[in-house]
mmCIF file with all atom_site columns, C-alpha atoms and ligand atoms in Angstrom:
data_model
loop_
_atom_site.group_PDB
_atom_site.id
_atom_site.type_symbol
_atom_site.label_atom_id
_atom_site.label_alt_id
_atom_site.label_comp_id
_atom_site.label_asym_id
_atom_site.label_entity_id
_atom_site.label_seq_id
_atom_site.pdbx_PDB_ins_code
_atom_site.Cartn_x
_atom_site.Cartn_y
_atom_site.Cartn_z
_atom_site.occupancy
_atom_site.B_iso_or_equiv
_atom_site.pdbx_formal_charge
_atom_site.auth_seq_id
_atom_site.auth_comp_id
_atom_site.auth_asym_id
_atom_site.auth_atom_id
_atom_site.pdbx_PDB_model_num
ATOM   1   C CA . UNK A 1 1   ? 71.941 79.104 121.775 1.00 67.00 ? 1   UNK A CA 1
ATOM   2   C CA . UNK A 1 2   ? 75.323 80.156 123.098 1.00 70.00 ? 2   UNK A CA 1
ATOM   3   C CA . UNK A 1 3   ? 77.036 81.316 119.888 1.00 75.00 ? 3   UNK A CA 1
ATOM   4   C CA . UNK A 1 4   ? 80.453 80.348 121.197 1.00 75.00 ? 4   UNK A CA 1
ATOM   5   C CA . UNK A 1 5   ? 79.397 76.773 121.815 1.00 89.00 ? 5   UNK A CA 1
ATOM   6   C CA . UNK A 1 6   ? 77.425 76.326 118.607 1.00 98.00 ? 6   UNK A CA 1
ATOM   7   C CA . UNK A 1 7   ? 78.827 73.702 116.233 1.00 98.00 ? 7   UNK A CA 1
ATOM   8   C CA . UNK A 1 8   ? 80.217 75.145 113.021 1.00 98.00 ? 8   UNK A CA 1
ATOM   9   C CA . UNK A 1 9   ? 78.723 73.655 109.857 1.00 98.00 ? 9   UNK A CA 1
ATOM   10  C CA . UNK A 1 10  ? 79.737 74.143 106.233 1.00 99.00 ? 10  UNK A CA 1
ATOM   11  C CA . UNK A 1 11  ? 77.072 73.096 103.730 1.00 99.00 ? 11  UNK A CA 1
ATOM   12  C CA . UNK A 1 12  ? 78.087 72.003 100.234 1.00 98.00 ? 12  UNK A CA 1
ATOM   13  C CA . UNK A 1 13  ? 75.391 71.993 97.564  1.00 98.00 ? 13  UNK A CA 1
ATOM   14  C CA . UNK A 1 14  ? 74.905 72.002 93.806  1.00 98.00 ? 14  UNK A CA 1
ATOM   15  C CA . UNK A 1 15  ? 71.217 72.663 93.243  1.00 98.00 ? 15  UNK A CA 1
ATOM   16  C CA . UNK A 1 16  ? 67.790 73.284 94.746  1.00 98.00 ? 16  UNK A CA 1
ATOM   17  C CA . UNK A 1 17  ? 69.026 73.469 98.322  1.00 98.00 ? 17  UNK A CA 1
ATOM   18  C CA . UNK A 1 18  ? 65.921 72.338 100.180 1.00 98.00 ? 18  UNK A CA 1
ATOM   19  C CA . UNK A 1 19  ? 67.969 70.246 102.616 1.00 98.00 ? 19  UNK A CA 1
ATOM   20  C CA . UNK A 1 20  ? 70.227 73.226 103.180 1.00 98.00 ? 20  UNK A CA 1
ATOM   21  C CA . UNK A 1 21  ? 67.140 75.319 103.968 1.00 98.00 ? 21  UNK A CA 1
ATOM   22  C CA . UNK A 1 22  ? 65.910 72.685 106.414 1.00 98.00 ? 22  UNK A CA 1
ATOM   23  C CA . UNK A 1 23  ? 69.282 72.774 108.158 1.00 99.00 ? 23  UNK A CA 1
ATOM   24  C CA . UNK A 1 24  ? 69.309 76.545 108.174 1.00 98.00 ? 24  UNK A CA 1
ATOM   25  C CA . UNK A 1 25  ? 65.821 76.768 109.699 1.00 98.00 ? 25  UNK A CA 1
ATOM   26  C CA . UNK A 1 26  ? 66.763 74.197 112.306 1.00 98.00 ? 26  UNK A CA 1
ATOM   27  C CA . UNK A 1 27  ? 69.968 76.075 113.124 1.00 98.00 ? 27  UNK A CA 1
ATOM   28  C CA . UNK A 1 28  ? 67.855 79.119 114.031 1.00 98.00 ? 28  UNK A CA 1
ATOM   29  C CA . UNK A 1 29  ? 65.760 77.211 116.573 1.00 98.00 ? 29  UNK A CA 1
ATOM   30  C CA . UNK A 1 30  ? 66.250 78.303 120.143 1.00 97.00 ? 30  UNK A CA 1
ATOM   31  C CA . UNK A 1 31  ? 67.384 74.832 121.221 1.00 97.00 ? 31  UNK A CA 1
ATOM   32  C CA . UNK A 1 32  ? 69.654 74.223 118.232 1.00 98.00 ? 32  UNK A CA 1
ATOM   33  C CA . UNK A 1 33  ? 73.308 73.435 118.871 1.00 98.00 ? 33  UNK A CA 1
ATOM   34  C CA . UNK A 1 34  ? 74.849 74.443 115.551 1.00 98.00 ? 34  UNK A CA 1
ATOM   35  C CA . UNK A 1 35  ? 74.978 77.191 112.980 1.00 98.00 ? 35  UNK A CA 1
ATOM   36  C CA . UNK A 1 36  ? 75.915 77.382 109.324 1.00 98.00 ? 36  UNK A CA 1
ATOM   37  C CA . UNK A 1 37  ? 79.158 79.277 108.852 1.00 98.00 ? 37  UNK A CA 1
ATOM   38  C CA . UNK A 1 38  ? 79.670 78.690 105.122 1.00 98.00 ? 38  UNK A CA 1
ATOM   39  C CA . UNK A 1 39  ? 77.678 77.567 102.090 1.00 98.00 ? 39  UNK A CA 1
ATOM   40  C CA . UNK A 1 40  ? 79.703 76.332 99.138  1.00 98.00 ? 40  UNK A CA 1
ATOM   41  C CA . UNK A 1 41  ? 78.265 75.709 95.688  1.00 98.00 ? 41  UNK A CA 1
ATOM   42  C CA . UNK A 1 42  ? 80.019 74.313 92.634  1.00 98.00 ? 42  UNK A CA 1
ATOM   43  C CA . UNK A 1 43  ? 77.199 75.673 90.475  1.00 98.00 ? 43  UNK A CA 1
ATOM   44  C CA . UNK A 1 44  ? 76.607 79.396 89.922  1.00 98.00 ? 44  UNK A CA 1
ATOM   45  C CA . UNK A 1 45  ? 72.925 78.785 89.121  1.00 98.00 ? 45  UNK A CA 1
ATOM   46  C CA . UNK A 1 46  ? 72.122 76.710 92.199  1.00 98.00 ? 46  UNK A CA 1
ATOM   47  C CA . UNK A 1 47  ? 68.950 78.067 93.831  1.00 98.00 ? 47  UNK A CA 1
ATOM   48  C CA . UNK A 1 48  ? 70.461 76.960 97.146  1.00 98.00 ? 48  UNK A CA 1
ATOM   49  C CA . UNK A 1 49  ? 73.284 79.450 96.674  1.00 98.00 ? 49  UNK A CA 1
ATOM   50  C CA . UNK A 1 50  ? 70.779 82.282 96.111  1.00 98.00 ? 50  UNK A CA 1
ATOM   51  C CA . UNK A 1 51  ? 68.881 81.336 99.279  1.00 98.00 ? 51  UNK A CA 1
ATOM   52  C CA . UNK A 1 52  ? 72.120 81.360 101.255 1.00 98.00 ? 52  UNK A CA 1
ATOM   53  C CA . UNK A 1 53  ? 72.923 84.834 99.987  1.00 98.00 ? 53  UNK A CA 1
ATOM   54  C CA . UNK A 1 54  ? 69.419 86.034 100.858 1.00 98.00 ? 54  UNK A CA 1
ATOM   55  C CA . UNK A 1 55  ? 69.867 84.680 104.375 1.00 98.00 ? 55  UNK A CA 1
ATOM   56  C CA . UNK A 1 56  ? 73.077 86.702 104.667 1.00 98.00 ? 56  UNK A CA 1
ATOM   57  C CA . UNK A 1 57  ? 75.248 83.639 105.131 1.00 98.00 ? 57  UNK A CA 1
ATOM   58  C CA . UNK A 1 58  ? 78.855 83.498 104.027 1.00 98.00 ? 58  UNK A CA 1
ATOM   59  C CA . UNK A 1 59  ? 78.872 81.872 100.596 1.00 98.00 ? 59  UNK A CA 1
ATOM   60  C CA . UNK A 1 60  ? 81.474 80.649 98.189  1.00 98.00 ? 60  UNK A CA 1
ATOM   61  C CA . UNK A 1 61  ? 81.115 79.730 94.531  1.00 98.00 ? 61  UNK A CA 1
ATOM   62  C CA . UNK A 1 62  ? 83.756 77.195 93.543  1.00 97.00 ? 62  UNK A CA 1
ATOM   63  C CA . UNK A 1 63  ? 83.395 76.364 89.877  1.00 96.00 ? 63  UNK A CA 1
ATOM   64  C CA . UNK A 1 64  ? 85.494 73.364 88.912  1.00 94.00 ? 64  UNK A CA 1
ATOM   65  C CA . UNK A 1 65  ? 86.140 74.879 85.462  1.00 95.00 ? 65  UNK A CA 1
ATOM   66  C CA . UNK A 1 66  ? 88.034 77.719 87.106  1.00 95.00 ? 66  UNK A CA 1
ATOM   67  C CA . UNK A 1 67  ? 90.681 75.312 88.433  1.00 96.00 ? 67  UNK A CA 1
ATOM   68  C CA . UNK A 1 68  ? 93.388 73.584 86.428  1.00 96.00 ? 68  UNK A CA 1
ATOM   69  C CA . UNK A 1 69  ? 92.723 70.230 88.101  1.00 95.00 ? 69  UNK A CA 1
ATOM   70  C CA . UNK A 1 70  ? 90.795 68.445 90.865  1.00 93.00 ? 70  UNK A CA 1
ATOM   71  C CA . UNK A 1 71  ? 93.704 68.753 93.232  1.00 94.00 ? 71  UNK A CA 1
ATOM   72  C CA . UNK A 1 72  ? 93.726 72.548 93.158  1.00 96.00 ? 72  UNK A CA 1
ATOM   73  C CA . UNK A 1 73  ? 89.927 72.627 93.494  1.00 96.00 ? 73  UNK A CA 1
ATOM   74  C CA . UNK A 1 74  ? 90.098 70.493 96.608  1.00 96.00 ? 74  UNK A CA 1
ATOM   75  C CA . UNK A 1 75  ? 93.053 72.442 97.942  1.00 96.00 ? 75  UNK A CA 1
ATOM   76  C CA . UNK A 1 76  ? 91.094 75.679 97.740  1.00 97.00 ? 76  UNK A CA 1
ATOM   77  C CA . UNK A 1 77  ? 88.044 74.039 99.284  1.00 98.00 ? 77  UNK A CA 1
ATOM   78  C CA . UNK A 1 78  ? 90.140 72.819 102.206 1.00 98.00 ? 78  UNK A CA 1
ATOM   79  C CA . UNK A 1 79  ? 91.568 76.290 102.714 1.00 98.00 ? 79  UNK A CA 1
ATOM   80  C CA . UNK A 1 80  ? 88.125 77.897 102.771 1.00 98.00 ? 80  UNK A CA 1
ATOM   81  C CA . UNK A 1 81  ? 86.725 75.281 105.154 1.00 98.00 ? 81  UNK A CA 1
ATOM   82  C CA . UNK A 1 82  ? 89.625 75.803 107.527 1.00 98.00 ? 82  UNK A CA 1
ATOM   83  C CA . UNK A 1 83  ? 89.343 79.598 107.336 1.00 98.00 ? 83  UNK A CA 1
ATOM   84  C CA . UNK A 1 84  ? 85.901 79.473 108.984 1.00 98.00 ? 84  UNK A CA 1
ATOM   85  C CA . UNK A 1 85  ? 86.876 76.735 111.468 1.00 98.00 ? 85  UNK A CA 1
ATOM   86  C CA . UNK A 1 86  ? 84.490 74.188 110.003 1.00 98.00 ? 86  UNK A CA 1
ATOM   87  C CA . UNK A 1 87  ? 83.724 71.362 112.415 1.00 98.00 ? 87  UNK A CA 1
ATOM   88  C CA . UNK A 1 88  ? 81.239 69.457 110.278 1.00 98.00 ? 88  UNK A CA 1
ATOM   89  C CA . UNK A 1 89  ? 80.644 69.353 106.530 1.00 98.00 ? 89  UNK A CA 1
ATOM   90  C CA . UNK A 1 90  ? 77.093 68.610 105.356 1.00 99.00 ? 90  UNK A CA 1
ATOM   91  C CA . UNK A 1 91  ? 76.689 67.466 101.772 1.00 98.00 ? 91  UNK A CA 1
ATOM   92  C CA . UNK A 1 92  ? 73.208 68.624 100.798 1.00 98.00 ? 92  UNK A CA 1
ATOM   93  C CA . UNK A 1 93  ? 72.799 67.630 97.175  1.00 98.00 ? 93  UNK A CA 1
ATOM   94  C CA . UNK A 1 94  ? 76.461 68.195 96.334  1.00 97.00 ? 94  UNK A CA 1
ATOM   95  C CA . UNK A 1 95  ? 76.989 66.500 92.991  1.00 95.00 ? 95  UNK A CA 1
ATOM   96  C CA . UNK A 1 96  ? 80.741 65.994 93.146  1.00 93.00 ? 96  UNK A CA 1
ATOM   97  C CA . UNK A 1 97  ? 82.816 63.294 94.785  1.00 91.00 ? 97  UNK A CA 1
ATOM   98  C CA . UNK A 1 98  ? 84.916 64.960 97.462  1.00 94.00 ? 98  UNK A CA 1
ATOM   99  C CA . UNK A 1 99  ? 88.657 64.639 96.996  1.00 93.00 ? 99  UNK A CA 1
ATOM   100 C CA . UNK A 1 100 ? 90.615 62.148 99.040  1.00 95.00 ? 100 UNK A CA 1
ATOM   101 C CA . UNK A 1 101 ? 92.402 64.883 100.969 1.00 96.00 ? 101 UNK A CA 1
ATOM   102 C CA . UNK A 1 102 ? 89.149 66.571 101.982 1.00 97.00 ? 102 UNK A CA 1
ATOM   103 C CA . UNK A 1 103 ? 87.672 63.260 103.132 1.00 97.00 ? 103 UNK A CA 1
ATOM   104 C CA . UNK A 1 104 ? 90.898 62.519 105.022 1.00 97.00 ? 104 UNK A CA 1
ATOM   105 C CA . UNK A 1 105 ? 91.067 65.924 106.691 1.00 98.00 ? 105 UNK A CA 1
ATOM   106 C CA . UNK A 1 106 ? 87.433 65.676 107.858 1.00 98.00 ? 106 UNK A CA 1
ATOM   107 C CA . UNK A 1 107 ? 87.221 61.938 108.556 1.00 96.00 ? 107 UNK A CA 1
ATOM   108 C CA . UNK A 1 108 ? 84.149 61.242 110.692 1.00 97.00 ? 108 UNK A CA 1
ATOM   109 C CA . UNK A 1 109 ? 83.061 64.858 110.248 1.00 98.00 ? 109 UNK A CA 1
ATOM   110 C CA . UNK A 1 110 ? 81.277 64.768 106.872 1.00 98.00 ? 110 UNK A CA 1
ATOM   111 C CA . UNK A 1 111 ? 77.602 63.854 106.608 1.00 98.00 ? 111 UNK A CA 1
ATOM   112 C CA . UNK A 1 112 ? 75.655 63.152 103.422 1.00 98.00 ? 112 UNK A CA 1
ATOM   113 C CA . UNK A 1 113 ? 71.934 62.694 102.855 1.00 98.00 ? 113 UNK A CA 1
ATOM   114 C CA . UNK A 1 114 ? 70.778 60.111 100.335 1.00 98.00 ? 114 UNK A CA 1
ATOM   115 C CA . UNK A 1 115 ? 67.186 59.507 99.143  1.00 98.00 ? 115 UNK A CA 1
ATOM   116 C CA . UNK A 1 116 ? 67.104 55.725 99.644  1.00 98.00 ? 116 UNK A CA 1
ATOM   117 C CA . UNK A 1 117 ? 67.670 53.174 102.381 1.00 98.00 ? 117 UNK A CA 1
ATOM   118 C CA . UNK A 1 118 ? 71.347 52.465 101.807 1.00 98.00 ? 118 UNK A CA 1
ATOM   119 C CA . UNK A 1 119 ? 73.018 50.200 100.886 1.00 98.00 ? 119 UNK A CA 1
ATOM   120 C CA . UNK A 1 120 ? 70.108 49.866 98.444  1.00 98.00 ? 120 UNK A CA 1
ATOM   121 C CA . UNK A 1 121 ? 70.142 52.209 95.482  1.00 98.00 ? 121 UNK A CA 1
ATOM   122 C CA . UNK A 1 122 ? 73.306 54.284 95.831  1.00 98.00 ? 122 UNK A CA 1
ATOM   123 C CA . UNK A 1 123 ? 74.219 56.859 93.206  1.00 97.00 ? 123 UNK A CA 1
ATOM   124 C CA . UNK A 1 124 ? 71.940 58.959 91.058  1.00 97.00 ? 124 UNK A CA 1
ATOM   125 C CA . UNK A 1 125 ? 68.152 58.661 90.695  1.00 98.00 ? 125 UNK A CA 1
ATOM   126 C CA . UNK A 1 126 ? 67.768 56.570 93.829  1.00 98.00 ? 126 UNK A CA 1
ATOM   127 C CA . UNK A 1 127 ? 63.989 57.061 93.888  1.00 98.00 ? 127 UNK A CA 1
ATOM   128 C CA . UNK A 1 128 ? 63.657 55.844 90.282  1.00 98.00 ? 128 UNK A CA 1
ATOM   129 C CA . UNK A 1 129 ? 65.917 52.899 91.056  1.00 98.00 ? 129 UNK A CA 1
ATOM   130 C CA . UNK A 1 130 ? 63.644 51.988 93.977  1.00 98.00 ? 130 UNK A CA 1
ATOM   131 C CA . UNK A 1 131 ? 60.508 52.175 91.804  1.00 98.00 ? 131 UNK A CA 1
ATOM   132 C CA . UNK A 1 132 ? 62.122 50.183 88.993  1.00 98.00 ? 132 UNK A CA 1
ATOM   133 C CA . UNK A 1 133 ? 63.160 47.494 91.443  1.00 98.00 ? 133 UNK A CA 1
ATOM   134 C CA . UNK A 1 134 ? 59.667 47.321 92.878  1.00 98.00 ? 134 UNK A CA 1
ATOM   135 C CA . UNK A 1 135 ? 60.467 47.712 96.567  1.00 98.00 ? 135 UNK A CA 1
ATOM   136 C CA . UNK A 1 136 ? 57.528 48.337 98.923  1.00 98.00 ? 136 UNK A CA 1
ATOM   137 C CA . UNK A 1 137 ? 59.544 50.595 101.187 1.00 98.00 ? 137 UNK A CA 1
ATOM   138 C CA . UNK A 1 138 ? 62.304 53.058 100.471 1.00 98.00 ? 138 UNK A CA 1
ATOM   139 C CA . UNK A 1 139 ? 63.334 56.143 102.435 1.00 99.00 ? 139 UNK A CA 1
ATOM   140 C CA . UNK A 1 140 ? 66.371 58.217 103.220 1.00 99.00 ? 140 UNK A CA 1
ATOM   141 C CA . UNK A 1 141 ? 69.726 57.824 104.905 1.00 98.00 ? 141 UNK A CA 1
ATOM   142 C CA . UNK A 1 142 ? 72.160 60.172 106.610 1.00 98.00 ? 142 UNK A CA 1
ATOM   143 C CA . UNK A 1 143 ? 75.623 58.672 106.630 1.00 98.00 ? 143 UNK A CA 1
ATOM   144 C CA . UNK A 1 144 ? 79.212 59.582 107.256 1.00 98.00 ? 144 UNK A CA 1
ATOM   145 C CA . UNK A 1 145 ? 81.189 60.063 104.076 1.00 98.00 ? 145 UNK A CA 1
ATOM   146 C CA . UNK A 1 146 ? 84.110 57.814 103.277 1.00 96.00 ? 146 UNK A CA 1
ATOM   147 C CA . UNK A 1 147 ? 85.975 57.511 100.014 1.00 93.00 ? 147 UNK A CA 1
ATOM   148 C CA . UNK A 1 148 ? 83.307 55.428 98.316  1.00 94.00 ? 148 UNK A CA 1
ATOM   149 C CA . UNK A 1 149 ? 80.003 56.398 96.759  1.00 94.00 ? 149 UNK A CA 1
ATOM   150 C CA . UNK A 1 150 ? 77.227 56.559 99.403  1.00 96.00 ? 150 UNK A CA 1
ATOM   151 C CA . UNK A 1 151 ? 79.106 53.866 101.300 1.00 96.00 ? 151 UNK A CA 1
ATOM   152 C CA . UNK A 1 152 ? 80.043 55.292 104.709 1.00 97.00 ? 152 UNK A CA 1
ATOM   153 C CA . UNK A 1 153 ? 78.679 54.338 108.149 1.00 98.00 ? 153 UNK A CA 1
ATOM   154 C CA . UNK A 1 154 ? 74.947 54.956 108.545 1.00 98.00 ? 154 UNK A CA 1
ATOM   155 C CA . UNK A 1 155 ? 73.847 57.492 111.164 1.00 98.00 ? 155 UNK A CA 1
ATOM   156 C CA . UNK A 1 156 ? 70.060 57.614 110.731 1.00 98.00 ? 156 UNK A CA 1
ATOM   157 C CA . UNK A 1 157 ? 67.484 56.174 108.352 1.00 98.00 ? 157 UNK A CA 1
ATOM   158 C CA . UNK A 1 158 ? 63.806 56.827 107.809 1.00 99.00 ? 158 UNK A CA 1
ATOM   159 C CA . UNK A 1 159 ? 61.527 54.421 106.016 1.00 98.00 ? 159 UNK A CA 1
ATOM   160 C CA . UNK A 1 160 ? 58.918 55.654 103.488 1.00 99.00 ? 160 UNK A CA 1
ATOM   161 C CA . UNK A 1 161 ? 56.219 53.397 102.059 1.00 98.00 ? 161 UNK A CA 1
ATOM   162 C CA . UNK A 1 162 ? 56.004 53.039 98.284  1.00 98.00 ? 162 UNK A CA 1
ATOM   163 C CA . UNK A 1 163 ? 52.422 53.170 97.022  1.00 98.00 ? 163 UNK A CA 1
ATOM   164 C CA . UNK A 1 164 ? 51.146 51.367 93.921  1.00 98.00 ? 164 UNK A CA 1
ATOM   165 C CA . UNK A 1 165 ? 50.347 54.628 92.188  1.00 98.00 ? 165 UNK A CA 1
ATOM   166 C CA . UNK A 1 166 ? 53.669 56.322 92.991  1.00 98.00 ? 166 UNK A CA 1
ATOM   167 C CA . UNK A 1 167 ? 55.778 57.824 90.258  1.00 98.00 ? 167 UNK A CA 1
ATOM   168 C CA . UNK A 1 168 ? 59.262 59.257 90.670  1.00 98.00 ? 168 UNK A CA 1
ATOM   169 C CA . UNK A 1 169 ? 57.882 62.687 91.575  1.00 98.00 ? 169 UNK A CA 1
ATOM   170 C CA . UNK A 1 170 ? 55.409 61.593 94.213  1.00 98.00 ? 170 UNK A CA 1
ATOM   171 C CA . UNK A 1 171 ? 57.841 59.200 95.875  1.00 98.00 ? 171 UNK A CA 1
ATOM   172 C CA . UNK A 1 172 ? 60.646 61.795 95.783  1.00 98.00 ? 172 UNK A CA 1
ATOM   173 C CA . UNK A 1 173 ? 58.354 64.347 97.407  1.00 98.00 ? 173 UNK A CA 1
ATOM   174 C CA . UNK A 1 174 ? 57.429 62.078 100.323 1.00 98.00 ? 174 UNK A CA 1
ATOM   175 C CA . UNK A 1 175 ? 61.035 61.018 100.812 1.00 99.00 ? 175 UNK A CA 1
ATOM   176 C CA . UNK A 1 176 ? 62.171 64.652 100.715 1.00 98.00 ? 176 UNK A CA 1
ATOM   177 C CA . UNK A 1 177 ? 59.794 65.564 103.543 1.00 98.00 ? 177 UNK A CA 1
ATOM   178 C CA . UNK A 1 178 ? 61.539 62.965 105.667 1.00 99.00 ? 178 UNK A CA 1
ATOM   179 C CA . UNK A 1 179 ? 64.998 64.122 104.543 1.00 99.00 ? 179 UNK A CA 1
ATOM   180 C CA . UNK A 1 180 ? 64.215 67.560 105.911 1.00 99.00 ? 180 UNK A CA 1
ATOM   181 C CA . UNK A 1 181 ? 63.617 66.054 109.355 1.00 98.00 ? 181 UNK A CA 1
ATOM   182 C CA . UNK A 1 182 ? 66.380 63.483 109.326 1.00 99.00 ? 182 UNK A CA 1
ATOM   183 C CA . UNK A 1 183 ? 69.356 65.657 108.368 1.00 99.00 ? 183 UNK A CA 1
ATOM   184 C CA . UNK A 1 184 ? 68.880 68.263 111.135 1.00 98.00 ? 184 UNK A CA 1
ATOM   185 C CA . UNK A 1 185 ? 68.395 65.462 113.674 1.00 98.00 ? 185 UNK A CA 1
ATOM   186 C CA . UNK A 1 186 ? 71.689 63.894 112.644 1.00 98.00 ? 186 UNK A CA 1
ATOM   187 C CA . UNK A 1 187 ? 73.534 67.215 112.863 1.00 99.00 ? 187 UNK A CA 1
ATOM   188 C CA . UNK A 1 188 ? 72.166 67.868 116.347 1.00 98.00 ? 188 UNK A CA 1
ATOM   189 C CA . UNK A 1 189 ? 73.208 64.378 117.439 1.00 98.00 ? 189 UNK A CA 1
ATOM   190 C CA . UNK A 1 190 ? 76.688 64.981 116.044 1.00 98.00 ? 190 UNK A CA 1
ATOM   191 C CA . UNK A 1 191 ? 77.170 68.177 118.011 1.00 98.00 ? 191 UNK A CA 1
ATOM   192 C CA . UNK A 1 192 ? 75.697 66.804 121.200 1.00 98.00 ? 192 UNK A CA 1
ATOM   193 C CA . UNK A 1 193 ? 78.457 64.198 121.111 1.00 98.00 ? 193 UNK A CA 1
ATOM   194 C CA . UNK A 1 194 ? 75.914 61.395 120.822 1.00 98.00 ? 194 UNK A CA 1
ATOM   195 C CA . UNK A 1 195 ? 77.396 59.596 117.820 1.00 98.00 ? 195 UNK A CA 1
ATOM   196 C CA . UNK A 1 196 ? 80.014 56.948 118.482 1.00 97.00 ? 196 UNK A CA 1
ATOM   197 C CA . UNK A 1 197 ? 81.642 55.192 115.575 1.00 95.00 ? 197 UNK A CA 1
ATOM   198 C CA . UNK A 1 198 ? 82.307 51.502 116.174 1.00 94.00 ? 198 UNK A CA 1
ATOM   199 C CA . UNK A 1 199 ? 83.637 50.022 112.954 1.00 92.00 ? 199 UNK A CA 1
ATOM   200 C CA . UNK A 1 200 ? 80.819 50.461 110.465 1.00 96.00 ? 200 UNK A CA 1
ATOM   201 C CA . UNK A 1 201 ? 78.232 50.905 113.189 1.00 98.00 ? 201 UNK A CA 1
ATOM   202 C CA . UNK A 1 202 ? 77.240 54.291 114.490 1.00 98.00 ? 202 UNK A CA 1
ATOM   203 C CA . UNK A 1 203 ? 75.964 53.980 118.036 1.00 98.00 ? 203 UNK A CA 1
ATOM   204 C CA . UNK A 1 204 ? 73.693 56.696 119.332 1.00 97.00 ? 204 UNK A CA 1
ATOM   205 C CA . UNK A 1 205 ? 74.304 57.339 122.992 1.00 93.00 ? 205 UNK A CA 1
HETATM 206 C C1 . GRF B 2 .   ? 68.154 65.181 97.916  1.00 64.86 ? 1   GRF B C1 1
HETATM 207 O O1 . GRF B 2 .   ? 67.203 64.250 97.474  1.00 64.86 ? 1   GRF B O1 1
HETATM 208 C C2 . GRF B 2 .   ? 69.292 64.471 98.586  1.00 64.86 ? 1   GRF B C2 1
HETATM 209 O O2 . GRF B 2 .   ? 68.915 63.317 99.253  1.00 64.86 ? 1   GRF B O2 1
HETATM 210 C C3 . GRF B 2 .   ? 70.208 64.139 97.448  1.00 64.86 ? 1   GRF B C3 1
HETATM 211 O O3 . GRF B 2 .   ? 70.119 65.234 96.580  1.00 64.86 ? 1   GRF B O3 1
HETATM 212 C C4 . GRF B 2 .   ? 68.853 65.876 96.754  1.00 64.86 ? 1   GRF B C4 1
HETATM 213 C C5 . GRF B 2 .   ? 69.140 67.313 97.068  1.00 64.86 ? 1   GRF B C5 1
HETATM 214 O O4 . GRF B 2 .   ? 67.963 68.060 97.161  1.00 64.86 ? 1   GRF B O4 1
HETATM 215 N N1 . GRF B 2 .   ? 71.555 63.872 97.890  1.00 64.86 ? 1   GRF B N1 1
HETATM 216 P P1 . GRF B 2 .   ? 68.024 69.522 97.729  1.00 64.86 ? 1   GRF B P1 1
HETATM 217 O O5 . GRF B 2 .   ? 69.015 70.304 96.852  1.00 64.86 ? 1   GRF B O5 1
HETATM 218 O O6 . GRF B 2 .   ? 68.482 69.456 99.145  1.00 64.86 ? 1   GRF B O6 1
HETATM 219 O O7 . GRF B 2 .   ? 66.639 70.071 97.604  1.00 64.86 ? 1   GRF B O7 1
#
């Protein structure tokens, strides 16, 4: 990959960081078109943050409690994103709603991964919601982030069958495997200029 042409990704996470790791591995592939220039965590204990440090990536711990209000938190976040020339923000298990100014500054340049086929089962515990509802298929969604909760235009989705003997763990595990494929694919499509936003529809050229 030509380093100068590689898309510049900031990953925001709060926990385990398996989607971040999938993105990181994909970014190292010879035919990848992006690299991770910053990993931000709002949680000091996030395993994802430790992995990022081990990989030698630039990391930033932004603990909300250290800021007087949401506005100053988001202000600092914006400053740090700009300082590394972020072109795309990937939310990989980031448990906070991004501030309006961040979403505005990066409109059409923030992707989130969600463990359900949106618009079904937004919010927390999507896999449990799917089981409780009794759907036969669930899956995962990569979507652009707007100001709502899991509500932005859908980029890619992958269906996962729900088996009779599934519990939250087993279904989450099978969905997660697909998440790890879907998110890198979406990021590559973004940086190859293949995603065209047409109202709510994302056309893949
Ligand atoms: C994933 O299931 C993702 O879809 C959701 O949060 C979880 C994060 O997992 N938004 P991980 O931290 O990437 O392992």
